[in-house]
Tab-separated table of C-alpha atoms and ligand atoms in Angstrom:
chain	number	residue	atom	x	y	z
A	463	MET	CA	0.000	0.000	0.000
A	464	GLN	CA	1.183	3.531	-0.742
A	465	PRO	CA	2.037	5.711	2.249
A	466	LEU	CA	-0.945	7.860	3.177
A	467	MET	CA	-1.207	11.376	1.820
A	468	ILE	CA	-3.295	13.749	3.912
A	469	THR	CA	-4.536	16.954	2.306
A	470	ALA	CA	-5.664	19.783	4.563
A	471	ALA	CA	-8.533	21.914	3.224
A	472	ILE	CA	-8.073	24.775	5.621
A	473	CYS	CA	-10.685	27.420	4.825
A	474	GLY	CA	-12.834	26.783	1.733
A	475	ALA	CA	-15.274	29.415	0.577
A	476	GLU	CA	-18.424	28.547	2.449
A	477	VAL	CA	-17.447	28.496	6.127
A	478	PHE	CA	-17.171	31.671	8.179
A	479	ARG	CA	-16.084	32.921	11.585
A	480	ASP	CA	-19.670	33.041	12.830
A	481	GLN	CA	-19.680	29.247	12.500
A	482	SER	CA	-16.180	28.686	13.866
A	483	PRO	CA	-13.685	31.249	15.171
A	484	TYR	CA	-10.882	28.987	13.891
A	485	VAL	CA	-11.407	29.569	10.141
A	486	PRO	CA	-8.270	31.330	8.806
A	487	TYR	CA	-8.775	34.283	6.434
A	488	SER	CA	-5.596	36.324	5.907
A	489	PRO	CA	-2.477	35.030	4.085
A	490	ALA	CA	-0.628	35.008	7.437
A	491	GLU	CA	-3.410	33.031	9.141
A	492	LEU	CA	-3.621	30.610	6.216
A	493	ALA	CA	0.153	30.089	6.288
A	494	ASP	CA	0.157	29.521	10.066
A	495	GLU	CA	-2.575	26.920	9.648
A	496	ALA	CA	-0.772	25.234	6.727
A	497	VAL	CA	2.365	24.919	8.858
A	498	ARG	CA	0.379	23.453	11.773
A	499	CYS	CA	-1.202	20.941	9.363
A	500	PHE	CA	2.204	19.991	7.952
A	501	GLU	CA	3.497	19.418	11.481
A	502	ALA	CA	0.425	17.244	12.197
A	503	GLY	CA	1.127	15.028	9.158
A	504	ALA	CA	-0.375	16.683	6.059
A	505	THR	CA	1.563	16.643	2.792
A	506	MET	CA	-0.674	19.048	0.852
A	507	VAL	CA	-2.771	22.093	1.583
A	508	HIS	CA	-5.899	22.780	-0.496
A	509	LEU	CA	-6.127	26.538	-0.644
A	510	HIS	CA	-8.877	29.111	-1.019
A	511	VAL	CA	-8.254	32.742	-0.098
A	512	ARG	CA	-10.392	35.440	1.503
A	513	GLU	CA	-10.725	39.189	1.509
A	514	PRO	CA	-9.851	40.732	4.900
A	515	ASP	CA	-13.527	40.596	5.971
A	516	GLY	CA	-13.761	36.900	5.072
A	517	THR	CA	-15.494	37.289	1.706
A	518	PRO	CA	-14.441	34.392	-0.559
A	519	SER	CA	-11.912	35.525	-3.144
A	520	GLN	CA	-9.775	34.081	-5.924
A	521	ARG	CA	-7.429	37.102	-6.141
A	522	ALA	CA	-4.027	36.054	-7.458
A	523	ASP	CA	-2.194	38.481	-5.149
A	524	LEU	CA	-3.756	36.826	-2.115
A	525	PHE	CA	-2.832	33.370	-3.415
A	526	ALA	CA	0.711	34.615	-4.164
A	527	ALA	CA	1.202	36.052	-0.675
A	528	THR	CA	-0.179	32.910	0.954
A	529	MET	CA	1.885	30.491	-1.138
A	530	ALA	CA	5.076	32.523	-0.575
A	531	SER	CA	4.500	32.585	3.158
A	532	ILE	CA	3.813	28.835	3.290
A	533	ARG	CA	6.834	27.972	1.162
A	534	ALA	CA	9.126	30.122	3.274
A	535	ARG	CA	8.205	28.021	6.294
A	536	CYS	CA	7.579	24.423	5.216
A	537	PRO	CA	7.684	22.129	2.158
A	538	ILE	CA	3.966	21.189	2.150
A	539	LEU	CA	2.535	20.894	-1.382
A	540	VAL	CA	0.273	23.783	-2.344
A	541	GLN	CA	-2.925	23.108	-4.270
A	542	PHE	CA	-5.085	26.045	-5.423
A	543	SER	CA	-8.844	25.802	-5.739
A	544	THR	CA	-10.229	26.667	-9.160
A	545	GLY	CA	-13.716	26.018	-7.816
A	546	GLY	CA	-13.728	29.226	-5.815
A	547	ALA	CA	-17.144	30.023	-4.392
A	548	VAL	CA	-20.547	29.219	-5.864
A	549	GLY	CA	-21.436	31.818	-8.503
A	550	MET	CA	-17.915	32.898	-9.513
A	551	GLY	CA	-17.056	33.072	-13.226
A	552	VAL	CA	-14.378	31.047	-14.960
A	553	ASP	CA	-11.841	33.881	-15.376
A	554	GLU	CA	-11.963	34.708	-11.696
A	555	ARG	CA	-11.789	31.048	-10.695
A	556	ALA	CA	-8.792	30.122	-12.824
A	557	ASP	CA	-6.657	33.284	-12.851
A	558	ALA	CA	-4.262	32.292	-10.063
A	559	VAL	CA	-3.195	29.079	-11.852
A	560	LYS	CA	-0.599	31.318	-13.571
A	561	LEU	CA	1.284	31.344	-10.257
A	562	ARG	CA	2.040	27.667	-10.876
A	563	PRO	CA	1.067	25.975	-7.617
A	564	ASP	CA	1.934	22.289	-7.232
A	565	MET	CA	-1.642	21.319	-8.126
A	566	ALA	CA	-4.966	22.938	-9.012
A	567	THR	CA	-8.411	21.447	-8.612
A	568	LEU	CA	-10.609	20.669	-11.606
A	569	SER	CA	-14.269	19.891	-10.890
A	570	THR	CA	-15.678	17.943	-13.810
A	571	GLY	CA	-19.399	18.582	-13.471
A	572	SER	CA	-22.184	20.591	-11.877
A	573	VAL	CA	-23.787	19.654	-8.600
A	574	ASN	CA	-26.441	20.954	-6.238
A	575	PHE	CA	-24.466	22.539	-3.413
A	576	GLY	CA	-26.746	22.927	-0.428
A	577	ASP	CA	-29.400	25.321	-1.738
A	578	ASP	CA	-27.075	26.582	-4.499
A	579	VAL	CA	-25.605	25.061	-7.651
A	580	PHE	CA	-21.855	24.648	-8.170
A	581	SER	CA	-21.959	25.160	-11.911
A	582	ASN	CA	-19.426	23.390	-14.123
A	583	PRO	CA	-20.799	22.926	-17.649
A	584	THR	CA	-18.428	20.847	-19.779
A	585	PRO	CA	-17.144	23.801	-21.902
A	586	LEU	CA	-16.125	25.571	-18.660
A	587	VAL	CA	-14.401	22.401	-17.422
A	588	ARG	CA	-12.471	22.207	-20.704
A	589	GLN	CA	-11.468	25.876	-20.341
A	590	ILE	CA	-10.117	25.368	-16.823
A	591	ALA	CA	-8.399	22.110	-17.842
A	592	ARG	CA	-6.623	23.964	-20.671
A	593	ARG	CA	-5.527	26.748	-18.362
A	594	ILE	CA	-4.133	24.229	-15.885
A	595	ARG	CA	-2.259	22.501	-18.725
A	596	GLN	CA	-1.034	25.821	-20.133
A	597	PHE	CA	0.962	26.389	-16.957
A	598	ASP	CA	2.118	22.746	-16.609
A	599	VAL	CA	0.218	22.437	-13.341
A	600	VAL	CA	-1.057	18.990	-12.339
A	601	PRO	CA	-4.834	18.838	-11.822
A	602	GLU	CA	-6.646	17.105	-8.999
A	603	ILE	CA	-9.966	15.923	-10.433
A	604	GLU	CA	-12.743	16.836	-7.977
A	605	CYS	CA	-15.768	14.554	-8.258
A	606	PHE	CA	-18.926	15.237	-6.274
A	607	ASP	CA	-20.831	12.507	-8.091
A	608	SER	CA	-20.066	9.474	-10.234
A	609	GLY	CA	-20.843	11.136	-13.591
A	610	MET	CA	-17.945	13.484	-12.939
A	611	VAL	CA	-15.527	10.554	-13.062
A	612	ASP	CA	-17.027	9.554	-16.428
A	613	THR	CA	-16.667	13.115	-17.711
A	614	ALA	CA	-13.029	13.223	-16.586
A	615	LEU	CA	-12.305	9.986	-18.428
A	616	ARG	CA	-14.036	11.379	-21.531
A	617	LEU	CA	-11.938	14.546	-21.334
A	618	ALA	CA	-8.857	12.351	-20.978
A	619	ARG	CA	-9.802	10.559	-24.212
A	620	ASP	CA	-10.065	14.019	-25.850
A	621	GLY	CA	-6.582	14.896	-24.595
A	622	GLU	CA	-7.809	17.573	-22.170
A	623	ILE	CA	-6.661	15.693	-19.047
A	624	ALA	CA	-3.565	13.482	-18.767
A	625	LEU	CA	-3.893	10.012	-17.289
A	626	PRO	CA	-2.997	8.594	-14.847
A	627	ALA	CA	-4.505	11.334	-12.705
A	628	HIS	CA	-5.331	11.963	-9.061
A	629	PHE	CA	-9.034	12.086	-8.163
A	630	ASP	CA	-10.647	13.548	-5.060
A	631	PHE	CA	-14.128	12.263	-4.208
A	632	VAL	CA	-16.178	14.826	-2.266
A	633	LEU	CA	-18.893	12.776	-0.608
A	634	GLY	CA	-21.730	13.438	1.792
A	635	MET	CA	-22.564	16.979	0.741
A	636	ALA	CA	-26.240	17.972	0.742
A	637	GLY	CA	-27.212	17.858	-2.940
A	638	GLY	CA	-24.324	15.627	-3.992
A	639	MET	CA	-23.440	11.975	-3.601
A	640	GLY	CA	-23.906	10.249	-0.236
A	641	GLY	CA	-21.125	9.633	2.250
A	642	SER	CA	-21.328	5.918	3.027
A	643	GLU	CA	-18.523	3.418	2.522
A	644	ARG	CA	-20.600	1.954	-0.335
A	645	HIS	CA	-20.583	5.310	-2.118
A	646	LEU	CA	-16.805	5.519	-1.764
A	647	ASP	CA	-16.349	1.922	-2.895
A	648	PHE	CA	-18.395	2.645	-6.026
A	649	MET	CA	-16.447	5.816	-6.805
A	650	ARG	CA	-13.060	4.160	-6.435
A	651	SER	CA	-14.194	1.272	-8.629
A	652	LEU	CA	-14.629	3.737	-11.510
A	653	VAL	CA	-11.095	5.101	-11.757
A	654	PRO	CA	-8.396	3.303	-13.764
A	655	ASP	CA	-6.040	1.144	-11.680
A	656	ASP	CA	-3.035	3.364	-12.289
A	657	CYS	CA	-4.842	6.460	-10.992
A	658	THR	CA	-4.777	7.572	-7.365
A	659	TRP	CA	-7.627	8.953	-5.270
A	660	SER	CA	-8.467	10.651	-2.011
A	661	VAL	CA	-11.758	11.160	-0.238
A	662	ALA	CA	-13.138	14.328	1.330
A	663	GLY	CA	-16.080	13.407	3.519
A	664	ILE	CA	-18.350	16.331	4.337
A	665	GLY	CA	-19.452	16.985	7.910
A	666	ARG	CA	-20.021	13.867	9.982
A	667	PHE	CA	-18.800	11.681	7.095
A	668	GLU	CA	-15.270	13.098	7.235
A	669	LEU	CA	-13.545	10.822	9.743
A	670	PRO	CA	-15.487	7.590	9.008
A	671	LEU	CA	-14.633	7.901	5.304
A	672	ALA	CA	-11.032	8.723	6.193
A	673	ARG	CA	-10.849	5.501	8.205
A	674	HIS	CA	-12.252	3.510	5.273
A	675	ALA	CA	-9.878	5.135	2.778
A	676	ILE	CA	-6.922	4.331	5.039
A	677	ALA	CA	-8.018	0.678	5.164
A	678	VAL	CA	-8.470	0.255	1.404
A	679	GLY	CA	-5.363	2.101	0.230
A	680	GLY	CA	-6.730	5.511	-0.730
A	681	HIS	CA	-5.738	8.951	0.483
A	682	VAL	CA	-7.586	11.481	2.628
A	683	ARG	CA	-8.593	15.138	2.623
A	684	VAL	CA	-9.815	16.740	5.844
A	685	GLY	CA	-10.166	20.277	7.169
A	686	LEU	CA	-12.520	23.059	8.119
A	687	GLU	CA	-13.621	23.520	4.485
A	688	ASP	CA	-15.364	20.167	4.763
A	689	ASN	CA	-16.125	19.771	8.466
A	690	LEU	CA	-15.865	22.074	11.480
A	691	TYR	CA	-16.126	19.422	14.197
A	692	LEU	CA	-13.632	17.090	15.792
A	693	SER	CA	-16.470	15.124	17.376
A	694	LYS	CA	-20.179	15.728	17.914
A	695	GLY	CA	-20.590	19.303	19.210
A	696	VAL	CA	-16.818	19.869	19.606
A	697	LEU	CA	-15.347	22.403	17.193
A	698	ALA	CA	-11.914	21.566	15.827
A	699	LYS	CA	-9.505	24.324	16.880
A	700	GLY	CA	-8.147	24.295	13.343
A	701	SER	CA	-7.735	21.881	10.449
A	702	PHE	CA	-4.567	20.629	12.118
A	703	GLU	CA	-6.652	18.823	14.743
A	704	LEU	CA	-8.490	16.950	11.994
A	705	VAL	CA	-5.181	16.118	10.284
A	706	ALA	CA	-3.886	14.821	13.620
A	707	ALA	CA	-7.019	12.678	14.023
A	708	VAL	CA	-6.394	11.095	10.603
A	709	ALA	CA	-2.719	10.565	11.425
A	710	GLN	CA	-3.866	8.753	14.562
A	711	LEU	CA	-6.256	6.567	12.521
A	712	ALA	CA	-3.393	5.758	10.154
A	713	ALA	CA	-1.119	4.804	13.064
A	714	GLU	CA	-3.816	2.523	14.473
A	715	ALA	CA	-4.184	0.879	11.054
A	716	GLY	CA	-0.413	0.505	10.658
A	717	ARG	CA	-0.331	2.774	7.600
A	718	LYS	CA	2.689	5.013	7.289
A	719	LEU	CA	2.263	8.703	6.391
A	720	ALA	CA	3.784	9.946	3.145
A	721	THR	CA	6.621	12.412	3.169
A	722	VAL	CA	6.346	15.352	0.792
A	723	ASP	CA	8.867	13.699	-1.555
A	724	GLU	CA	6.844	10.488	-1.520
A	725	ALA	CA	3.678	12.469	-2.233
A	726	ARG	CA	5.382	14.174	-5.181
A	727	ALA	CA	6.230	10.752	-6.613
A	728	ILE	CA	2.744	9.311	-5.986
A	729	LEU	CA	1.102	12.355	-7.583
A	730	ARG	CA	3.555	12.415	-10.496
A	731	LEU	CA	4.648	15.985	-9.664
A	732	PRO	CA	8.030	17.479	-10.525
A	733	SER	CA	10.589	16.906	-7.777
A	734	ARG	CA	10.511	20.578	-6.787
A	735	PRO	CA	8.018	23.481	-7.090
A	736	LEU	CA	7.501	24.943	-10.580
A	737	ALA	CA	7.604	28.479	-9.204
B	1432	KMH	N1	-16.421	26.051	-2.922
B	1432	KMH	C1	-17.043	25.093	-3.784
B	1432	KMH	C2	-18.196	25.741	-4.519
B	1432	KMH	C3	-12.675	23.399	-5.260
B	1432	KMH	O1	-12.080	23.908	-4.328
B	1432	KMH	O2	-12.150	23.188	-6.340
B	1432	KMH	C4	-16.112	24.513	-4.754
B	1432	KMH	C5	-14.884	23.927	-4.211
B	1432	KMH	C6	-14.139	23.040	-5.132
B	1432	KMH	O3	-14.472	24.156	-3.094
B	1433	ZN	ZN1	-12.199	23.808	-2.159
């Protein structure tokens, strides 16, 4: 089994300080949290950025400041969101890819997102895929439902996405696919054998799906973007506590954690940052 890669999704675009005082907003807060997650066992940080008042943003200068601050302090891989927040346009979502992070997300379909719609018509997906390729960045294919895996494989046949690829299954979100082990087992059955995958369980599904992924050889994403609670009614004091909980599950299962160099090899990334 591959060593376990843990990705920390530290702020997202849909959680705010009125829900948890531990959601980081500024580049300095995001970098502090990324470092804490690295020290707790994460090999990658999935990054959104915020305006000073917490408004979701995709501003390249905020991404640049955050990535520089993280890289000055630890070697954790930096993955930018191109999903942004519900309702953002493609140019805004994909602009910061030019900064050449280690990875950038690529959602391959639309999905009901709570009461909203996270809109990803196929032409938009192709546009973001091309932009990611233009800057030699490696995509992480975000799938909120099984049809998104099929779309990714179709885009791969069209040459828009290189295979093997790394998939992230976002499961248990209201409006999307459910968060049971059966849902995860079905999703992982769809990707080619030479591809890799992680699971991001939403809310109460986060740690149970992490445990299952650890057992069956997948990788794990956790963090306040996906779940604010360490246990029922107990807020996590940061994504690092959720990373530490997954590291503990891995230790109990006898699964070693990946180093950053091992993660680079597993994810087929260059041996050092592009920028
Ligand atoms: N905030 C969601 C609407 C991604 O980061 O690529 C989309 C999202 C996916 O979070
Ligand atoms: Zn995200």
